[in-house]
PDB file of C-alpha atoms in Angstrom:
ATOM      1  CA  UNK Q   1     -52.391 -61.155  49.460  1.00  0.00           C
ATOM      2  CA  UNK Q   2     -51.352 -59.382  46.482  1.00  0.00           C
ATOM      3  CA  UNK Q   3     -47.610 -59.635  47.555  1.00  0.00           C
ATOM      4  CA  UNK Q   4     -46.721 -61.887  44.974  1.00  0.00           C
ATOM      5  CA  UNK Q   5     -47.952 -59.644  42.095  1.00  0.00           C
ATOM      6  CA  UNK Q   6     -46.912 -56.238  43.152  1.00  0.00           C
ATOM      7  CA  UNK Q   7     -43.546 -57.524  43.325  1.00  0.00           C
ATOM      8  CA  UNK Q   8     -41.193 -57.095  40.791  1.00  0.00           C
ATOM      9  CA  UNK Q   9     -38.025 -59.684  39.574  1.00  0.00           C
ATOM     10  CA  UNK Q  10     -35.242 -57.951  39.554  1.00  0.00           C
ATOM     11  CA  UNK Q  11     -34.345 -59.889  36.615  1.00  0.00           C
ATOM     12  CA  UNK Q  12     -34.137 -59.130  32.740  1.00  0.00           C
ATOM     13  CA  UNK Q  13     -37.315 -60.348  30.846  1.00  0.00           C
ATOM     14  CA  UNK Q  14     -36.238 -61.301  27.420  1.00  0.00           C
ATOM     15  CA  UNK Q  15     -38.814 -62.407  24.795  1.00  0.00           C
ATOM     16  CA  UNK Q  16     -38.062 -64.720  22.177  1.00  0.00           C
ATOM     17  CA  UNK Q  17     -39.402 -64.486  18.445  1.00  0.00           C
ATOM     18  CA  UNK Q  18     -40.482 -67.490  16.955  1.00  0.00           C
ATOM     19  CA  UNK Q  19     -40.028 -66.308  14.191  1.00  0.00           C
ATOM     20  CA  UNK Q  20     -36.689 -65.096  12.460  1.00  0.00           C
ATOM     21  CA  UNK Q  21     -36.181 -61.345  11.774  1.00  0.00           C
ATOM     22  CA  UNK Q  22     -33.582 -60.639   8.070  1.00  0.00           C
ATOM     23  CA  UNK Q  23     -32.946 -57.983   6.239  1.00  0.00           C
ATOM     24  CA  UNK Q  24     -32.431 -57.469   3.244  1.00  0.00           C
ATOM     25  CA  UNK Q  25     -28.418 -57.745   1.577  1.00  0.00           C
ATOM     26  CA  UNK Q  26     -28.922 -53.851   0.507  1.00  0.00           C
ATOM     27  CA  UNK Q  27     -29.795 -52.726   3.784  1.00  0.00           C
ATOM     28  CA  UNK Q  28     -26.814 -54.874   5.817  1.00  0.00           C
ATOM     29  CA  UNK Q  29     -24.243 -53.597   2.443  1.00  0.00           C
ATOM     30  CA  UNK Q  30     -25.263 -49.700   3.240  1.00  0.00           C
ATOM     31  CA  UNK Q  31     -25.106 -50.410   6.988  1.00  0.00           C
ATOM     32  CA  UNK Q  32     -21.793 -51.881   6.772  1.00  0.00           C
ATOM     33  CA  UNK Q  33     -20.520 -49.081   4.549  1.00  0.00           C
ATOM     34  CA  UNK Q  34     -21.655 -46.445   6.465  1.00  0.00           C
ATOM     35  CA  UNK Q  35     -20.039 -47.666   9.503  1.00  0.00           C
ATOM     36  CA  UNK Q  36     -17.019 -48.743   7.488  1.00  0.00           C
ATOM     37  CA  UNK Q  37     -16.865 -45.001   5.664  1.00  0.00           C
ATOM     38  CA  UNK Q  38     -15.000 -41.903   7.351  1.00  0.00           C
ATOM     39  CA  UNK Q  39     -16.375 -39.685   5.286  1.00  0.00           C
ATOM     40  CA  UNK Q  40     -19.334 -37.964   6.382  1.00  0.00           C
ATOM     41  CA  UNK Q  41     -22.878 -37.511   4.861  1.00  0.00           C
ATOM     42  CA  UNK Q  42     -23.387 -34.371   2.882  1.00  0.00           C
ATOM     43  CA  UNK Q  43     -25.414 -32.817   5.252  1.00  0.00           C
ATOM     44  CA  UNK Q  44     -22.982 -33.221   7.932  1.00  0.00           C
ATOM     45  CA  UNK Q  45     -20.176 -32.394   5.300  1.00  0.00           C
ATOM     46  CA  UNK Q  46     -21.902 -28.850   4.349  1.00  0.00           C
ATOM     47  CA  UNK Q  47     -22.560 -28.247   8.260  1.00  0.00           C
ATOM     48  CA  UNK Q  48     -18.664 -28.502   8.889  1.00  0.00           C
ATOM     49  CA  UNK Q  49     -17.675 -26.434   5.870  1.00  0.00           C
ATOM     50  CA  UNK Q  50     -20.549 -23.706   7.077  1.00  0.00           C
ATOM     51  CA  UNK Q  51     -18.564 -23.871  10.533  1.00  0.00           C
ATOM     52  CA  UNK Q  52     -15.334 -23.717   9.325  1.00  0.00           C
ATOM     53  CA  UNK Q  53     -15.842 -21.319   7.332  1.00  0.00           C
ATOM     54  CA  UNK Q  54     -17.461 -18.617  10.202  1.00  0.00           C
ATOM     55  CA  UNK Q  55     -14.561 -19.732  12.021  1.00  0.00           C
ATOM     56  CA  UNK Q  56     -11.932 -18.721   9.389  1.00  0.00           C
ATOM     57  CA  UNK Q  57     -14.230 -15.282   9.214  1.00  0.00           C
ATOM     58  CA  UNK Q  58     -13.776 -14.660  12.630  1.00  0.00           C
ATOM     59  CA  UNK Q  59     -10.082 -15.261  12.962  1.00  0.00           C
ATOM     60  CA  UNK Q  60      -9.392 -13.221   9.788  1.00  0.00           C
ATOM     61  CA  UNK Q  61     -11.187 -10.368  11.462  1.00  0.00           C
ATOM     62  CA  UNK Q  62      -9.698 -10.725  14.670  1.00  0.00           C
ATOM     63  CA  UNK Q  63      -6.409 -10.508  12.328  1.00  0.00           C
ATOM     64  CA  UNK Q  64      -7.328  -7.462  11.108  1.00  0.00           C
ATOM     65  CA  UNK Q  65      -8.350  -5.354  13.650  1.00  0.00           C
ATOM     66  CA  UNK Q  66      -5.115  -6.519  15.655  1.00  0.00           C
ATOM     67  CA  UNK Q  67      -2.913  -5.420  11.978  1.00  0.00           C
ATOM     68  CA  UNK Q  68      -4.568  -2.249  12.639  1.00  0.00           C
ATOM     69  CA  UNK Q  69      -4.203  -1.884  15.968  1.00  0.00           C
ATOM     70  CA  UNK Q  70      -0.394  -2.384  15.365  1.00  0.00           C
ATOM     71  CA  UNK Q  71      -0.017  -0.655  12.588  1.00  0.00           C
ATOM     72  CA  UNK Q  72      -2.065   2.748  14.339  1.00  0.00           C
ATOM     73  CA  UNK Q  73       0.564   2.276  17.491  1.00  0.00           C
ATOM     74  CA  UNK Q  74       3.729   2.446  15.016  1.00  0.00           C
ATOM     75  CA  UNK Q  75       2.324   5.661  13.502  1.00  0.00           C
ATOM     76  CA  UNK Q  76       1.814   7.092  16.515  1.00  0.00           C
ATOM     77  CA  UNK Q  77       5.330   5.795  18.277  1.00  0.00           C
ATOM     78  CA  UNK Q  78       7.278   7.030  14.728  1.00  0.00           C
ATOM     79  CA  UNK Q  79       5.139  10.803  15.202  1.00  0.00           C
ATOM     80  CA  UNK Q  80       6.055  11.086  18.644  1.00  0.00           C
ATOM     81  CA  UNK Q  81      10.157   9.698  17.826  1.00  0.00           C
ATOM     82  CA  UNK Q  82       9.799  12.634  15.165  1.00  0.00           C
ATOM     83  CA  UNK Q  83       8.624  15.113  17.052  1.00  0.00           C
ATOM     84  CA  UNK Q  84      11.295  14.341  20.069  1.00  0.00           C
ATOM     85  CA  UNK Q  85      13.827  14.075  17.266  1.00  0.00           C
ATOM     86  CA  UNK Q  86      12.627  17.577  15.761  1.00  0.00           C
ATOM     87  CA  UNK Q  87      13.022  19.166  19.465  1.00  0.00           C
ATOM     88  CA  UNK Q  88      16.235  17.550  19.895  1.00  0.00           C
ATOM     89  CA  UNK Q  89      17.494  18.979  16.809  1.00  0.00           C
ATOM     90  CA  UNK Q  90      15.822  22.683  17.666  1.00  0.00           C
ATOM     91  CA  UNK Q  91      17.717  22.285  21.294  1.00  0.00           C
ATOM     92  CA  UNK Q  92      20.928  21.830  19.722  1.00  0.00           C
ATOM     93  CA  UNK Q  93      20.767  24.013  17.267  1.00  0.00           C
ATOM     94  CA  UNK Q  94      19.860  26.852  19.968  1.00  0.00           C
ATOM     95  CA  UNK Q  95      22.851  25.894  21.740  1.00  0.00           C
ATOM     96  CA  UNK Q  96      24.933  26.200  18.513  1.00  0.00           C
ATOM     97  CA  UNK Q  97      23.662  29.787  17.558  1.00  0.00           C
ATOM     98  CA  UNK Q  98      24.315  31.234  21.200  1.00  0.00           C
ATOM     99  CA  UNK Q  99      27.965  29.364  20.147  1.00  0.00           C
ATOM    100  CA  UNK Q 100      27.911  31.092  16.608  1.00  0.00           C
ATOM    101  CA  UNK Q 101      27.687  27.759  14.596  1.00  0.00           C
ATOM    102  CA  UNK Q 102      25.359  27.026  12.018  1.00  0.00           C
ATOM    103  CA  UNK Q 103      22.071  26.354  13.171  1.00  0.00           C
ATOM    104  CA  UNK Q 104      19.685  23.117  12.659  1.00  0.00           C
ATOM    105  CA  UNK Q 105      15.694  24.309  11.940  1.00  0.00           C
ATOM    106  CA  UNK Q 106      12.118  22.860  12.166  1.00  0.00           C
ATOM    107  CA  UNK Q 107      10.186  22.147   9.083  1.00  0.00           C
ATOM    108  CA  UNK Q 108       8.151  24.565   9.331  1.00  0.00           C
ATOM    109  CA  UNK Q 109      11.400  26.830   9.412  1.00  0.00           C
ATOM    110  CA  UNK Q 110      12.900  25.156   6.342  1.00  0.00           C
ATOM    111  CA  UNK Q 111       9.603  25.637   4.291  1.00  0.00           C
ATOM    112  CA  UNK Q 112       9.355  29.177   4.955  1.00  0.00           C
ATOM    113  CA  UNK Q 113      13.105  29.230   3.730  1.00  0.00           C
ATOM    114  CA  UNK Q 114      11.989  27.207   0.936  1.00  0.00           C
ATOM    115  CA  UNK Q 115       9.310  29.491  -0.098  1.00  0.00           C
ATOM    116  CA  UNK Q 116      11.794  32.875   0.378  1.00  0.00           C
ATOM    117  CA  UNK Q 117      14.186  31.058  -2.376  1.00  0.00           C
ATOM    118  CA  UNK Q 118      11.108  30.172  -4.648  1.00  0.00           C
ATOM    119  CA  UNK Q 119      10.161  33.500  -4.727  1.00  0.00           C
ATOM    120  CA  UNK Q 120      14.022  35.212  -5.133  1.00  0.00           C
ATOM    121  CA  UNK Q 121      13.964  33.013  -8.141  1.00  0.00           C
ATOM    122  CA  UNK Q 122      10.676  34.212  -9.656  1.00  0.00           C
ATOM    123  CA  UNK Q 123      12.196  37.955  -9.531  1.00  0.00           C
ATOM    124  CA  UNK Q 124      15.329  36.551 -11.119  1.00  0.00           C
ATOM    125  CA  UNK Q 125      13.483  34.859 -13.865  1.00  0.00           C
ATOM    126  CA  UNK Q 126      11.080  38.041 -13.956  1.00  0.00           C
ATOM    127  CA  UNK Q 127      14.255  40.386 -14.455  1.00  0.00           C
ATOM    128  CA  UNK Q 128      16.324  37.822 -16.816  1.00  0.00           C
ATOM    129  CA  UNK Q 129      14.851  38.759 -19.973  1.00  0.00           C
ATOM    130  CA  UNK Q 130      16.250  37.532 -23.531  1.00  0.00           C
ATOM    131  CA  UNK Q 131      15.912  40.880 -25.241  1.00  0.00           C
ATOM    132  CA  UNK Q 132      19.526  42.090 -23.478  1.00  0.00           C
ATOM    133  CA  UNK Q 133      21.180  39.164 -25.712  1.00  0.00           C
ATOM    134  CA  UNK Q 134      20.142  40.006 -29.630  1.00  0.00           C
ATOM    135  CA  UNK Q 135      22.172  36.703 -30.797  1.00  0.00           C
ATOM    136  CA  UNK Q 136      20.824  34.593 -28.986  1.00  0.00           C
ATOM    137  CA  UNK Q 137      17.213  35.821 -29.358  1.00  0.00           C
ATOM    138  CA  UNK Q 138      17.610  35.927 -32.925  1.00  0.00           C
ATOM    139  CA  UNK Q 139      18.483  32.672 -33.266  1.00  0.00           C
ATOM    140  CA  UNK Q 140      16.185  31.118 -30.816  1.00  0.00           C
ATOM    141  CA  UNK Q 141      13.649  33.209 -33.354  1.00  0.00           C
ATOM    142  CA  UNK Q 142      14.643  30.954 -36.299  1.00  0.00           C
ATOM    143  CA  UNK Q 143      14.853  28.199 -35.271  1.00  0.00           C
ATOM    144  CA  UNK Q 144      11.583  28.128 -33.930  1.00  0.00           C
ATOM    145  CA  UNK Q 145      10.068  29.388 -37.279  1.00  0.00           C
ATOM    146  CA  UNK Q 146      12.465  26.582 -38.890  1.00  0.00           C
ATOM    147  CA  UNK Q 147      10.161  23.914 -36.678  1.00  0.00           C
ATOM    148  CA  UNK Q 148       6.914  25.779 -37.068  1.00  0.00           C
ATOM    149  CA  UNK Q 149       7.796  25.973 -41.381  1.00  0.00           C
ATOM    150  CA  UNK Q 150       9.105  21.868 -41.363  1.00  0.00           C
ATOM    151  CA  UNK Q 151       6.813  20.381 -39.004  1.00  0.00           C
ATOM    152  CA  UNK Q 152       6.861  16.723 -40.514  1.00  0.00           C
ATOM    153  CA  UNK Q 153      10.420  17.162 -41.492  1.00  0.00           C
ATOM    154  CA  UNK Q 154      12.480  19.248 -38.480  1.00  0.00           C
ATOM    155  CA  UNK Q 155      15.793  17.493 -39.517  1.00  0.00           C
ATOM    156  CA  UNK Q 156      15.839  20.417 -42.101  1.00  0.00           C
ATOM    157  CA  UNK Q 157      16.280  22.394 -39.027  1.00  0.00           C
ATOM    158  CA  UNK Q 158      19.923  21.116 -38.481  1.00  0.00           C
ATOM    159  CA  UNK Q 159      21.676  24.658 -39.069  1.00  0.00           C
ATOM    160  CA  UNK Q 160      19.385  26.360 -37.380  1.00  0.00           C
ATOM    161  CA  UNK Q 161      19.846  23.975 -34.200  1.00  0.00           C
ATOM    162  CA  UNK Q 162      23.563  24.469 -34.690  1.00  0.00           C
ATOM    163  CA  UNK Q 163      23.740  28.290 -34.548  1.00  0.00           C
ATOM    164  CA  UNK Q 164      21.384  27.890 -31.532  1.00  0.00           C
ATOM    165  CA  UNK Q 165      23.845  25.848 -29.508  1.00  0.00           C
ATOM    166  CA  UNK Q 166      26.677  28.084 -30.539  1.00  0.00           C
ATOM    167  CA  UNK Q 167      24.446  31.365 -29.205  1.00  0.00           C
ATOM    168  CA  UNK Q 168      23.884  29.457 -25.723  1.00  0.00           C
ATOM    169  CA  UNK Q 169      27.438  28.261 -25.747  1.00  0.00           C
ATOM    170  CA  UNK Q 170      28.764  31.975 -26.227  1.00  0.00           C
ATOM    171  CA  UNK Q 171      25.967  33.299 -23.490  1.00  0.00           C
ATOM    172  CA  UNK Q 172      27.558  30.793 -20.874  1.00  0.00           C
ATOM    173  CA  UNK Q 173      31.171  31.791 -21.715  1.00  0.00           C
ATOM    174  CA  UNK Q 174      30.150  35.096 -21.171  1.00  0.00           C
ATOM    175  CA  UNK Q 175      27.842  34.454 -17.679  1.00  0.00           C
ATOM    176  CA  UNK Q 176      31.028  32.385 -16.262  1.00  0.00           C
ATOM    177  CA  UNK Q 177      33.739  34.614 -17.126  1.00  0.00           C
ATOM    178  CA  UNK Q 178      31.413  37.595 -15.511  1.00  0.00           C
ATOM    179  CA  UNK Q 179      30.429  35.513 -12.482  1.00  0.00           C
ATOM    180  CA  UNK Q 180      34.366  35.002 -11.646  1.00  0.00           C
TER     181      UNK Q 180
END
């Protein structure tokens, strides 16, 4: 009863048209080139560039925290060869001094001798004074009043500039001969 309904053929069913189905030669043409055409739609064009580009973001980022990374371990591997070089140095140059040589110091040594010259040489300066050489102060007088009288034309100056030099030139004599 029934059987013969409820069953099903295990076959395909095809159906047949009686009637033709065309298309139109403008829709085969852009099927065919579409199929036929590697380049991709705009849509799918501006999704790759948007991926690409977050991609190329990434990377560059990636690049730059490992540049820093690098960079922040050489700093800190050049400090610590400095300071190992600086205690080497100190080291030796106790050894030296208990031996009488000359001795090697830390920076911070070396600026404090720095700062011990810079001031010797203030009190030097301080003490030099041109008033103990009449010549040369005389001349250095003129010439400046020369400039300060010709100041669009300070070739006129040319003796004055002369005498000048010869003053210095005679101070030095003098300063070398007394030094030796």
């Amino acid at each position: 009863m029934g059987v013969s309904q409820s069953k099903s053929n295990s076959g395909e069913i095809v159906f047949r048209s009686e009637t033709p189905v065309q298309f139109s030669p403008d829709v085969v043409e852009q099927l065919s080139e579409r199929q036929a055409s590697t380049i991709p739609t705009p849509e799918r064009q501006s999704t790759l560039d948007e991926h690409i580009r977050t991609r190329i973001q990434d990377e560059v980022k990636q690049l730059r925290k490992a540049e820093e990374e690098v960079q922040e371990e050489i700093r800190v591997a050049l400090e610590k060869e400095n300071l190992d070089r600086e205690k080497a140095m100190a080291g030796q140059a106790s050894e030296e001094g208990r031996a009488g040589a000359g001795s090697v110091k830390s920076s911070a040594a070396l600026l404090g001798d720095l700062e011990e010259i810079r001031s010797k040489i203030d009190r030097f300066q301080i003490r030099k004074n041109l008033a103990s050489y009449p010549g040369l102060k005389a001349s250095q007088d003129a010439l400046v009043s020369c400039y300060k009288s010709h100041a669009t034309s300070s070739l006129d100056c040319w003796m004055e500039v002369v005498n000048f030099k010869n003053s210095v030139a005679q101070l030095e004599k003098v300063r070398v001969i007394g030094q030796n």
